[in-house]
Amino acid sequence: MSKKHPIISVTGSSGAGTTTVKSTFDQIFRREGVNAVSIEGDAFHRYDRASMKAELERRYAEGDATFSHFSYDANELAKLEDVFRTYGKTGKGETRHYVHDNDEAERWGSPPGTFTDWAPFEDDSDLLFYEGLHGAVVNDEVNLAQHADLKIGVVPVINLEWTQKIHRDKDKRGYTTEAVTDTILRRMHAYVHCICPQFVETDVNFQRVPVVDTSNPFCARWIPTADESLVVIRFKNPRGIDFPYLTSMIQGSWMSRANSIVIPGGKMDLAMQLIFTPMIDRLVRESKRA
């Protein structure tokens, strides 16, 4: 961690809502006048789309049916740690972009399924903001969690996560239910061993829980809405968290444990604004003093 060059890391599995969280943080940064440099977990994948397909086929042929983008070795985690470490020491670093579709291809000038070139961060940023799959990984090779000053986990309960992925991949990417099911099964090993352990390292977790039936996500006709959900917010260290203030400001919320608050799903953006604005202000204030 670095007081002079703080890092915020948002970690969640695919379809968990981390992109929505980024939009909320962008609002906070804009309102509070914070100059944040953002990096995406996709930028640190080891393979582009064609190479990943070839690697999957090779591993299938060798009997490995567990390899996915969730896997440690599908990502350049040492490179990501180096970016975290360098930024914490110097306020500098570099990143690139993974191009998902034609709209992004037009924006970044690179074909879909490829990476842009590495490019340096803008100078004089106040903090680094990461959003992706592996922002709090601790294993035998890397310790990303030690570099981040504020670590946030965003994850729905697993049947909701599967429902979201099935609908997204079918509607936006043209996959069949069977193809998405195969992907979910392939990811389960890495989900258990690579994704879930990170939520022990995070400072604040947001878990969306549907209050409608998601018992069979493979035949669900629609994704539960925010109003059909609750969000459980867990603080790793509740010291200094003003729970009476939060429950008074967020209508319909209550404390479920000494370190946890439950809110209506539609209030998640408000909760993040209330919780993280003072945290970000403190990080930036301390960085300027340092």
PDB file of C-alpha atoms in Angstrom:
ATOM      1  CA  MET A   1       0.000   0.000   0.000  1.00  0.00           C
ATOM      2  CA  SER A   2       1.096   3.560  -0.614  1.00  0.00           C
ATOM      3  CA  LYS A   3      -0.207   6.715   1.032  1.00  0.00           C
ATOM      4  CA  LYS A   4       1.236   8.858  -1.749  1.00  0.00           C
ATOM      5  CA  HIS A   5      -0.176   6.836  -4.655  1.00  0.00           C
ATOM      6  CA  PRO A   6      -3.275   4.904  -3.448  1.00  0.00           C
ATOM      7  CA  ILE A   7      -4.871   2.006  -5.323  1.00  0.00           C
ATOM      8  CA  ILE A   8      -8.540   0.959  -5.318  1.00  0.00           C
ATOM      9  CA  SER A   9      -9.203  -2.586  -6.515  1.00  0.00           C
ATOM     10  CA  VAL A  10     -12.691  -3.830  -7.445  1.00  0.00           C
ATOM     11  CA  THR A  11     -12.829  -7.595  -7.888  1.00  0.00           C
ATOM     12  CA  GLY A  12     -15.758  -9.691  -9.089  1.00  0.00           C
ATOM     13  CA  SER A  13     -16.538 -12.537 -11.405  1.00  0.00           C
ATOM     14  CA  SER A  14     -17.920 -12.025 -14.909  1.00  0.00           C
ATOM     15  CA  GLY A  15     -21.432 -10.610 -14.904  1.00  0.00           C
ATOM     16  CA  ALA A  16     -21.258  -9.666 -11.237  1.00  0.00           C
ATOM     17  CA  GLY A  17     -21.823  -5.988 -11.887  1.00  0.00           C
ATOM     18  CA  THR A  18     -18.278  -4.636 -11.556  1.00  0.00           C
ATOM     19  CA  THR A  19     -18.818  -2.438 -14.623  1.00  0.00           C
ATOM     20  CA  THR A  20     -21.805  -0.794 -12.895  1.00  0.00           C
ATOM     21  CA  VAL A  21     -19.620  -0.278  -9.841  1.00  0.00           C
ATOM     22  CA  LYS A  22     -17.043   1.451 -12.030  1.00  0.00           C
ATOM     23  CA  SER A  23     -19.733   3.859 -13.232  1.00  0.00           C
ATOM     24  CA  THR A  24     -20.554   4.696  -9.619  1.00  0.00           C
ATOM     25  CA  PHE A  25     -16.902   5.344  -8.838  1.00  0.00           C
ATOM     26  CA  ASP A  26     -16.572   7.493 -11.955  1.00  0.00           C
ATOM     27  CA  GLN A  27     -19.427   9.627 -10.588  1.00  0.00           C
ATOM     28  CA  ILE A  28     -17.647   9.968  -7.237  1.00  0.00           C
ATOM     29  CA  PHE A  29     -14.335  10.835  -8.918  1.00  0.00           C
ATOM     30  CA  ARG A  30     -16.005  13.469 -11.091  1.00  0.00           C
ATOM     31  CA  ARG A  31     -17.975  15.012  -8.241  1.00  0.00           C
ATOM     32  CA  GLU A  32     -15.043  15.074  -5.822  1.00  0.00           C
ATOM     33  CA  GLY A  33     -12.542  16.280  -8.431  1.00  0.00           C
ATOM     34  CA  VAL A  34     -10.389  13.145  -8.204  1.00  0.00           C
ATOM     35  CA  ASN A  35      -8.060  12.448 -11.128  1.00  0.00           C
ATOM     36  CA  ALA A  36      -8.146   8.646 -11.313  1.00  0.00           C
ATOM     37  CA  VAL A  37      -6.372   6.430 -13.815  1.00  0.00           C
ATOM     38  CA  SER A  38      -8.345   3.247 -14.577  1.00  0.00           C
ATOM     39  CA  ILE A  39      -7.150  -0.183 -15.660  1.00  0.00           C
ATOM     40  CA  GLU A  40      -9.215  -3.217 -16.648  1.00  0.00           C
ATOM     41  CA  GLY A  41      -8.595  -6.826 -15.752  1.00  0.00           C
ATOM     42  CA  ASP A  42      -9.139  -7.819 -19.401  1.00  0.00           C
ATOM     43  CA  ALA A  43      -5.949  -5.944 -20.293  1.00  0.00           C
ATOM     44  CA  PHE A  44      -3.950  -8.527 -18.363  1.00  0.00           C
ATOM     45  CA  HIS A  45      -5.292 -11.650 -20.049  1.00  0.00           C
ATOM     46  CA  ARG A  46      -2.433 -13.746 -21.379  1.00  0.00           C
ATOM     47  CA  TYR A  47      -4.123 -14.646 -24.670  1.00  0.00           C
ATOM     48  CA  ASP A  48      -6.054 -12.773 -27.308  1.00  0.00           C
ATOM     49  CA  ARG A  49      -9.272 -14.340 -28.610  1.00  0.00           C
ATOM     50  CA  ALA A  50      -7.688 -16.551 -31.270  1.00  0.00           C
ATOM     51  CA  SER A  51      -4.835 -17.649 -28.999  1.00  0.00           C
ATOM     52  CA  MET A  52      -7.240 -18.426 -26.162  1.00  0.00           C
ATOM     53  CA  LYS A  53      -9.316 -20.619 -28.454  1.00  0.00           C
ATOM     54  CA  ALA A  54      -6.195 -22.492 -29.540  1.00  0.00           C
ATOM     55  CA  GLU A  55      -5.023 -22.873 -25.935  1.00  0.00           C
ATOM     56  CA  LEU A  56      -8.428 -24.220 -24.883  1.00  0.00           C
ATOM     57  CA  GLU A  57      -8.344 -26.787 -27.682  1.00  0.00           C
ATOM     58  CA  ARG A  58      -4.813 -27.831 -26.735  1.00  0.00           C
ATOM     59  CA  ARG A  59      -5.753 -28.288 -23.092  1.00  0.00           C
ATOM     60  CA  TYR A  60      -8.930 -30.191 -23.960  1.00  0.00           C
ATOM     61  CA  ALA A  61      -6.802 -32.526 -26.049  1.00  0.00           C
ATOM     62  CA  GLU A  62      -4.560 -33.070 -23.035  1.00  0.00           C
ATOM     63  CA  GLY A  63      -7.548 -33.795 -20.768  1.00  0.00           C
ATOM     64  CA  ASP A  64      -7.736 -30.437 -18.979  1.00  0.00           C
ATOM     65  CA  ALA A  65     -11.356 -29.255 -18.966  1.00  0.00           C
ATOM     66  CA  THR A  66     -10.887 -26.599 -16.241  1.00  0.00           C
ATOM     67  CA  PHE A  67      -8.923 -23.861 -18.036  1.00  0.00           C
ATOM     68  CA  SER A  68     -10.698 -20.487 -18.397  1.00  0.00           C
ATOM     69  CA  HIS A  69     -10.177 -16.743 -18.090  1.00  0.00           C
ATOM     70  CA  PHE A  70     -10.742 -17.249 -14.362  1.00  0.00           C
ATOM     71  CA  SER A  71      -7.562 -19.348 -14.138  1.00  0.00           C
ATOM     72  CA  TYR A  72      -4.381 -17.811 -12.784  1.00  0.00           C
ATOM     73  CA  ASP A  73      -2.303 -19.020 -15.727  1.00  0.00           C
ATOM     74  CA  ALA A  74      -4.685 -17.456 -18.258  1.00  0.00           C
ATOM     75  CA  ASN A  75      -3.616 -14.046 -16.975  1.00  0.00           C
ATOM     76  CA  GLU A  76      -0.468 -11.956 -16.616  1.00  0.00           C
ATOM     77  CA  LEU A  77      -0.771 -11.610 -12.847  1.00  0.00           C
ATOM     78  CA  ALA A  78       2.937 -10.919 -12.353  1.00  0.00           C
ATOM     79  CA  LYS A  79       2.604  -8.047 -14.809  1.00  0.00           C
ATOM     80  CA  LEU A  80      -0.481  -6.769 -12.963  1.00  0.00           C
ATOM     81  CA  GLU A  81       1.371  -6.928  -9.647  1.00  0.00           C
ATOM     82  CA  ASP A  82       4.263  -5.029 -11.196  1.00  0.00           C
ATOM     83  CA  VAL A  83       1.837  -2.312 -12.325  1.00  0.00           C
ATOM     84  CA  PHE A  84       0.374  -2.105  -8.799  1.00  0.00           C
ATOM     85  CA  ARG A  85       3.850  -2.026  -7.219  1.00  0.00           C
ATOM     86  CA  THR A  86       5.225   0.564  -9.629  1.00  0.00           C
ATOM     87  CA  TYR A  87       2.201   2.824  -9.264  1.00  0.00           C
ATOM     88  CA  GLY A  88       2.368   2.638  -5.475  1.00  0.00           C
ATOM     89  CA  LYS A  89       6.029   3.723  -5.546  1.00  0.00           C
ATOM     90  CA  THR A  90       6.039   6.259  -8.372  1.00  0.00           C
ATOM     91  CA  GLY A  91       2.494   7.062  -9.498  1.00  0.00           C
ATOM     92  CA  LYS A  92       3.431   5.732 -12.936  1.00  0.00           C
ATOM     93  CA  GLY A  93       2.622   2.561 -14.887  1.00  0.00           C
ATOM     94  CA  GLU A  94       1.168   1.283 -18.121  1.00  0.00           C
ATOM     95  CA  THR A  95      -1.859  -0.566 -19.413  1.00  0.00           C
ATOM     96  CA  ARG A  96      -3.571  -1.643 -22.607  1.00  0.00           C
ATOM     97  CA  HIS A  97      -7.113  -2.514 -23.708  1.00  0.00           C
ATOM     98  CA  TYR A  98      -8.714  -5.772 -24.767  1.00  0.00           C
ATOM     99  CA  VAL A  99     -11.014  -5.047 -27.709  1.00  0.00           C
ATOM    100  CA  HIS A 100     -14.338  -6.871 -27.239  1.00  0.00           C
ATOM    101  CA  ASP A 101     -16.459  -5.814 -30.231  1.00  0.00           C
ATOM    102  CA  ASN A 102     -16.713  -3.617 -33.318  1.00  0.00           C
ATOM    103  CA  ASP A 103     -17.611  -0.505 -31.327  1.00  0.00           C
ATOM    104  CA  GLU A 104     -14.451  -0.859 -29.261  1.00  0.00           C
ATOM    105  CA  ALA A 105     -12.479  -1.688 -32.411  1.00  0.00           C
ATOM    106  CA  GLU A 106     -13.486   1.665 -33.866  1.00  0.00           C
ATOM    107  CA  ARG A 107     -12.565   3.397 -30.637  1.00  0.00           C
ATOM    108  CA  TRP A 108      -9.186   1.749 -30.093  1.00  0.00           C
ATOM    109  CA  GLY A 109      -8.119   1.078 -33.682  1.00  0.00           C
ATOM    110  CA  SER A 110      -7.549  -2.648 -33.198  1.00  0.00           C
ATOM    111  CA  PRO A 111      -9.668  -5.615 -34.399  1.00  0.00           C
ATOM    112  CA  PRO A 112     -12.115  -7.338 -32.000  1.00  0.00           C
ATOM    113  CA  GLY A 113     -10.462 -10.039 -29.929  1.00  0.00           C
ATOM    114  CA  THR A 114      -7.040  -8.349 -29.875  1.00  0.00           C
ATOM    115  CA  PHE A 115      -5.086  -6.104 -27.528  1.00  0.00           C
ATOM    116  CA  THR A 116      -3.984  -2.543 -28.070  1.00  0.00           C
ATOM    117  CA  ASP A 117      -0.331  -1.664 -27.475  1.00  0.00           C
ATOM    118  CA  TRP A 118       0.841  -0.958 -23.940  1.00  0.00           C
ATOM    119  CA  ALA A 119       0.742   2.755 -23.143  1.00  0.00           C
ATOM    120  CA  PRO A 120       1.860   4.777 -20.090  1.00  0.00           C
ATOM    121  CA  PHE A 121      -0.567   6.269 -17.594  1.00  0.00           C
ATOM    122  CA  GLU A 122      -1.330   9.966 -17.676  1.00  0.00           C
ATOM    123  CA  ASP A 123       0.817  11.996 -15.300  1.00  0.00           C
ATOM    124  CA  ASP A 124      -0.315  13.502 -11.987  1.00  0.00           C
ATOM    125  CA  SER A 125      -3.159  11.085 -11.169  1.00  0.00           C
ATOM    126  CA  ASP A 126      -4.566  11.010  -7.641  1.00  0.00           C
ATOM    127  CA  LEU A 127      -5.163   7.252  -7.514  1.00  0.00           C
ATOM    128  CA  LEU A 128      -5.267   4.035  -9.539  1.00  0.00           C
ATOM    129  CA  PHE A 129      -8.605   2.248 -10.038  1.00  0.00           C
ATOM    130  CA  TYR A 130      -8.630  -1.450 -11.061  1.00  0.00           C
ATOM    131  CA  GLU A 131     -11.746  -3.408 -12.070  1.00  0.00           C
ATOM    132  CA  GLY A 132     -11.529  -7.075 -13.021  1.00  0.00           C
ATOM    133  CA  LEU A 133     -11.285 -10.696 -11.943  1.00  0.00           C
ATOM    134  CA  HIS A 134      -8.014 -10.825 -10.017  1.00  0.00           C
ATOM    135  CA  GLY A 135      -7.481  -7.617  -8.080  1.00  0.00           C
ATOM    136  CA  ALA A 136      -6.993  -9.292  -4.691  1.00  0.00           C
ATOM    137  CA  VAL A 137      -5.186 -12.522  -5.628  1.00  0.00           C
ATOM    138  CA  VAL A 138      -2.795 -14.004  -3.080  1.00  0.00           C
ATOM    139  CA  ASN A 139      -1.009 -17.187  -4.143  1.00  0.00           C
ATOM    140  CA  ASP A 140       2.497 -18.644  -4.259  1.00  0.00           C
ATOM    141  CA  GLU A 141       3.564 -16.354  -7.108  1.00  0.00           C
ATOM    142  CA  VAL A 142       1.872 -12.993  -6.445  1.00  0.00           C
ATOM    143  CA  ASN A 143       0.289 -10.957  -3.675  1.00  0.00           C
ATOM    144  CA  LEU A 144      -1.876  -8.305  -5.277  1.00  0.00           C
ATOM    145  CA  ALA A 145      -3.903  -7.688  -2.128  1.00  0.00           C
ATOM    146  CA  GLN A 146      -0.930  -6.173  -0.298  1.00  0.00           C
ATOM    147  CA  HIS A 147      -0.636  -3.353  -2.840  1.00  0.00           C
ATOM    148  CA  ALA A 148      -4.247  -2.110  -2.806  1.00  0.00           C
ATOM    149  CA  ASP A 149      -5.381   0.457  -0.245  1.00  0.00           C
ATOM    150  CA  LEU A 150      -9.090  -0.253  -0.703  1.00  0.00           C
ATOM    151  CA  LYS A 151     -10.263  -3.664  -1.917  1.00  0.00           C
ATOM    152  CA  ILE A 152     -13.907  -4.175  -2.896  1.00  0.00           C
ATOM    153  CA  GLY A 153     -15.593  -7.462  -3.788  1.00  0.00           C
ATOM    154  CA  VAL A 154     -18.709  -7.544  -5.961  1.00  0.00           C
ATOM    155  CA  VAL A 155     -20.445 -10.888  -6.402  1.00  0.00           C
ATOM    156  CA  PRO A 156     -24.015 -12.170  -6.795  1.00  0.00           C
ATOM    157  CA  VAL A 157     -25.115 -15.484  -5.290  1.00  0.00           C
ATOM    158  CA  ILE A 158     -24.094 -18.145  -7.737  1.00  0.00           C
ATOM    159  CA  ASN A 159     -27.476 -19.028  -9.324  1.00  0.00           C
ATOM    160  CA  LEU A 160     -28.026 -15.318 -10.028  1.00  0.00           C
ATOM    161  CA  GLU A 161     -24.545 -15.059 -11.486  1.00  0.00           C
ATOM    162  CA  TRP A 162     -25.260 -17.986 -13.816  1.00  0.00           C
ATOM    163  CA  THR A 163     -28.601 -16.490 -14.862  1.00  0.00           C
ATOM    164  CA  GLN A 164     -26.881 -13.214 -15.729  1.00  0.00           C
ATOM    165  CA  LYS A 165     -24.169 -14.951 -17.720  1.00  0.00           C
ATOM    166  CA  ILE A 166     -26.598 -17.168 -19.632  1.00  0.00           C
ATOM    167  CA  HIS A 167     -28.728 -14.204 -20.678  1.00  0.00           C
ATOM    168  CA  ARG A 168     -25.766 -11.987 -21.563  1.00  0.00           C
ATOM    169  CA  ASP A 169     -23.976 -14.616 -23.644  1.00  0.00           C
ATOM    170  CA  LYS A 170     -27.156 -15.702 -25.459  1.00  0.00           C
ATOM    171  CA  ASP A 171     -28.533 -12.217 -26.118  1.00  0.00           C
ATOM    172  CA  LYS A 172     -25.327 -10.311 -26.853  1.00  0.00           C
ATOM    173  CA  ARG A 173     -22.975 -12.986 -28.151  1.00  0.00           C
ATOM    174  CA  GLY A 174     -25.292 -15.476 -29.817  1.00  0.00           C
ATOM    175  CA  TYR A 175     -24.289 -18.524 -27.758  1.00  0.00           C
ATOM    176  CA  THR A 176     -26.631 -21.433 -27.073  1.00  0.00           C
ATOM    177  CA  THR A 177     -27.657 -22.387 -23.555  1.00  0.00           C
ATOM    178  CA  GLU A 178     -25.608 -25.573 -23.954  1.00  0.00           C
ATOM    179  CA  ALA A 179     -22.488 -23.614 -24.917  1.00  0.00           C
ATOM    180  CA  VAL A 180     -22.830 -21.273 -21.945  1.00  0.00           C
ATOM    181  CA  THR A 181     -23.419 -24.254 -19.644  1.00  0.00           C
ATOM    182  CA  ASP A 182     -20.157 -25.799 -20.868  1.00  0.00           C
ATOM    183  CA  THR A 183     -18.350 -22.536 -20.096  1.00  0.00           C
ATOM    184  CA  ILE A 184     -19.829 -22.394 -16.592  1.00  0.00           C
ATOM    185  CA  LEU A 185     -18.757 -25.975 -15.899  1.00  0.00           C
ATOM    186  CA  ARG A 186     -15.273 -25.296 -17.235  1.00  0.00           C
ATOM    187  CA  ARG A 187     -14.937 -22.248 -14.982  1.00  0.00           C
ATOM    188  CA  MET A 188     -16.087 -23.906 -11.763  1.00  0.00           C
ATOM    189  CA  HIS A 189     -12.661 -25.208 -10.708  1.00  0.00           C
ATOM    190  CA  ALA A 190     -11.037 -21.789 -11.111  1.00  0.00           C
ATOM    191  CA  TYR A 191     -14.076 -20.075  -9.588  1.00  0.00           C
ATOM    192  CA  VAL A 192     -13.597 -22.094  -6.403  1.00  0.00           C
ATOM    193  CA  HIS A 193      -9.793 -21.884  -6.284  1.00  0.00           C
ATOM    194  CA  CYS A 194      -9.007 -18.495  -7.885  1.00  0.00           C
ATOM    195  CA  ILE A 195     -12.027 -16.203  -7.524  1.00  0.00           C
ATOM    196  CA  CYS A 196     -13.701 -17.036  -4.199  1.00  0.00           C
ATOM    197  CA  PRO A 197     -10.512 -16.809  -2.037  1.00  0.00           C
ATOM    198  CA  GLN A 198     -10.128 -13.150  -2.995  1.00  0.00           C
ATOM    199  CA  PHE A 199     -13.281 -12.185  -1.107  1.00  0.00           C
ATOM    200  CA  VAL A 200     -11.493 -12.960   2.155  1.00  0.00           C
ATOM    201  CA  GLU A 201      -8.931 -10.285   1.257  1.00  0.00           C
ATOM    202  CA  THR A 202     -11.413  -7.560   0.313  1.00  0.00           C
ATOM    203  CA  ASP A 203     -12.271  -4.705   2.694  1.00  0.00           C
ATOM    204  CA  VAL A 204     -15.924  -4.401   1.618  1.00  0.00           C
ATOM    205  CA  ASN A 205     -18.050  -7.008  -0.168  1.00  0.00           C
ATOM    206  CA  PHE A 206     -21.315  -6.444  -2.014  1.00  0.00           C
ATOM    207  CA  GLN A 207     -23.350  -9.583  -2.658  1.00  0.00           C
ATOM    208  CA  ARG A 208     -26.628  -9.360  -4.570  1.00  0.00           C
ATOM    209  CA  VAL A 209     -29.261 -11.863  -3.459  1.00  0.00           C
ATOM    210  CA  PRO A 210     -32.463 -12.351  -5.508  1.00  0.00           C
ATOM    211  CA  VAL A 211     -35.762 -12.596  -3.650  1.00  0.00           C
ATOM    212  CA  VAL A 212     -37.429 -14.442  -6.539  1.00  0.00           C
ATOM    213  CA  ASP A 213     -36.977 -18.055  -7.560  1.00  0.00           C
ATOM    214  CA  THR A 214     -33.659 -18.732  -9.322  1.00  0.00           C
ATOM    215  CA  SER A 215     -33.541 -22.425  -8.473  1.00  0.00           C
ATOM    216  CA  ASN A 216     -32.977 -23.384 -12.123  1.00  0.00           C
ATOM    217  CA  PRO A 217     -30.945 -20.596 -13.751  1.00  0.00           C
ATOM    218  CA  PHE A 218     -30.723 -22.536 -17.038  1.00  0.00           C
ATOM    219  CA  CYS A 219     -34.392 -22.026 -17.820  1.00  0.00           C
ATOM    220  CA  ALA A 220     -34.946 -18.603 -16.217  1.00  0.00           C
ATOM    221  CA  ARG A 221     -36.735 -16.324 -18.666  1.00  0.00           C
ATOM    222  CA  TRP A 222     -35.301 -13.078 -17.312  1.00  0.00           C
ATOM    223  CA  ILE A 223     -32.696 -11.741 -14.922  1.00  0.00           C
ATOM    224  CA  PRO A 224     -34.052 -10.651 -11.526  1.00  0.00           C
ATOM    225  CA  THR A 225     -34.170  -6.866 -11.384  1.00  0.00           C
ATOM    226  CA  ALA A 226     -32.598  -4.666  -8.732  1.00  0.00           C
ATOM    227  CA  ASP A 227     -36.038  -4.283  -7.120  1.00  0.00           C
ATOM    228  CA  GLU A 228     -36.273  -8.093  -6.931  1.00  0.00           C
ATOM    229  CA  SER A 229     -32.977  -8.283  -5.037  1.00  0.00           C
ATOM    230  CA  LEU A 230     -31.310  -7.451  -1.760  1.00  0.00           C
ATOM    231  CA  VAL A 231     -27.639  -6.555  -1.379  1.00  0.00           C
ATOM    232  CA  VAL A 232     -25.586  -7.754   1.588  1.00  0.00           C
ATOM    233  CA  ILE A 233     -22.686  -5.411   2.376  1.00  0.00           C
ATOM    234  CA  ARG A 234     -19.962  -6.891   4.573  1.00  0.00           C
ATOM    235  CA  PHE A 235     -17.135  -4.852   6.111  1.00  0.00           C
ATOM    236  CA  LYS A 236     -13.939  -6.731   6.905  1.00  0.00           C
ATOM    237  CA  ASN A 237     -13.192  -4.243   9.679  1.00  0.00           C
ATOM    238  CA  PRO A 238     -16.339  -2.472  10.867  1.00  0.00           C
ATOM    239  CA  ARG A 239     -14.392  -0.119  13.144  1.00  0.00           C
ATOM    240  CA  GLY A 240     -15.243   3.470  12.198  1.00  0.00           C
ATOM    241  CA  ILE A 241     -18.254   2.535  10.022  1.00  0.00           C
ATOM    242  CA  ASP A 242     -21.281   4.609  11.062  1.00  0.00           C
ATOM    243  CA  PHE A 243     -23.978   1.961  10.748  1.00  0.00           C
ATOM    244  CA  PRO A 244     -26.758   4.077  12.330  1.00  0.00           C
ATOM    245  CA  TYR A 245     -26.062   6.782   9.736  1.00  0.00           C
ATOM    246  CA  LEU A 246     -26.146   4.283   6.851  1.00  0.00           C
ATOM    247  CA  THR A 247     -29.378   2.610   7.984  1.00  0.00           C
ATOM    248  CA  SER A 248     -31.013   6.028   8.471  1.00  0.00           C
ATOM    249  CA  MET A 249     -29.951   7.239   5.023  1.00  0.00           C
ATOM    250  CA  ILE A 250     -30.812   4.028   3.133  1.00  0.00           C
ATOM    251  CA  GLN A 251     -34.528   3.375   3.441  1.00  0.00           C
ATOM    252  CA  GLY A 252     -35.392  -0.278   4.038  1.00  0.00           C
ATOM    253  CA  SER A 253     -31.913  -1.270   5.240  1.00  0.00           C
ATOM    254  CA  TRP A 254     -30.976  -3.137   8.394  1.00  0.00           C
ATOM    255  CA  MET A 255     -27.997  -4.735  10.088  1.00  0.00           C
ATOM    256  CA  SER A 256     -27.834  -8.522   9.831  1.00  0.00           C
ATOM    257  CA  ARG A 257     -24.538  -8.937  11.697  1.00  0.00           C
ATOM    258  CA  ALA A 258     -22.163  -6.682  13.580  1.00  0.00           C
ATOM    259  CA  ASN A 259     -20.193  -6.118  10.374  1.00  0.00           C
ATOM    260  CA  SER A 260     -22.972  -6.421   7.770  1.00  0.00           C
ATOM    261  CA  ILE A 261     -25.833  -4.319   6.447  1.00  0.00           C
ATOM    262  CA  VAL A 262     -28.627  -5.442   4.103  1.00  0.00           C
ATOM    263  CA  ILE A 263     -30.109  -2.936   1.646  1.00  0.00           C
ATOM    264  CA  PRO A 264     -32.753  -3.014  -1.113  1.00  0.00           C
ATOM    265  CA  GLY A 265     -31.144  -3.855  -4.456  1.00  0.00           C
ATOM    266  CA  GLY A 266     -32.104  -0.532  -5.981  1.00  0.00           C
ATOM    267  CA  LYS A 267     -30.151   1.331  -3.301  1.00  0.00           C
ATOM    268  CA  MET A 268     -26.743  -0.121  -4.152  1.00  0.00           C
ATOM    269  CA  ASP A 269     -25.516   2.980  -5.977  1.00  0.00           C
ATOM    270  CA  LEU A 270     -26.583   5.210  -3.075  1.00  0.00           C
ATOM    271  CA  ALA A 271     -24.906   2.899  -0.563  1.00  0.00           C
ATOM    272  CA  MET A 272     -21.637   3.004  -2.519  1.00  0.00           C
ATOM    273  CA  GLN A 273     -21.776   6.784  -2.711  1.00  0.00           C
ATOM    274  CA  LEU A 274     -22.308   7.044   1.045  1.00  0.00           C
ATOM    275  CA  ILE A 275     -19.679   4.452   1.971  1.00  0.00           C
ATOM    276  CA  PHE A 276     -16.885   5.218  -0.470  1.00  0.00           C
ATOM    277  CA  THR A 277     -16.975   9.007  -0.876  1.00  0.00           C
ATOM    278  CA  PRO A 278     -15.421   9.643   2.570  1.00  0.00           C
ATOM    279  CA  MET A 279     -12.962   6.768   2.052  1.00  0.00           C
ATOM    280  CA  ILE A 280     -11.805   8.187  -1.286  1.00  0.00           C
ATOM    281  CA  ASP A 281     -11.579  11.698   0.158  1.00  0.00           C
ATOM    282  CA  ARG A 282      -9.388  10.377   2.956  1.00  0.00           C
ATOM    283  CA  LEU A 283      -7.111   8.465   0.551  1.00  0.00           C
ATOM    284  CA  VAL A 284      -6.628  11.520  -1.658  1.00  0.00           C
ATOM    285  CA  ARG A 285      -6.150  13.877   1.283  1.00  0.00           C
ATOM    286  CA  GLU A 286      -3.479  11.622   2.809  1.00  0.00           C
ATOM    287  CA  SER A 287      -1.767  11.194  -0.575  1.00  0.00           C
ATOM    288  CA  LYS A 288      -1.475  14.968  -1.000  1.00  0.00           C
ATOM    289  CA  ARG A 289      -0.039  15.306   2.507  1.00  0.00           C
ATOM    290  CA  ALA A 290       2.481  12.551   1.751  1.00  0.00           C
TER     291      ALA A 290
END
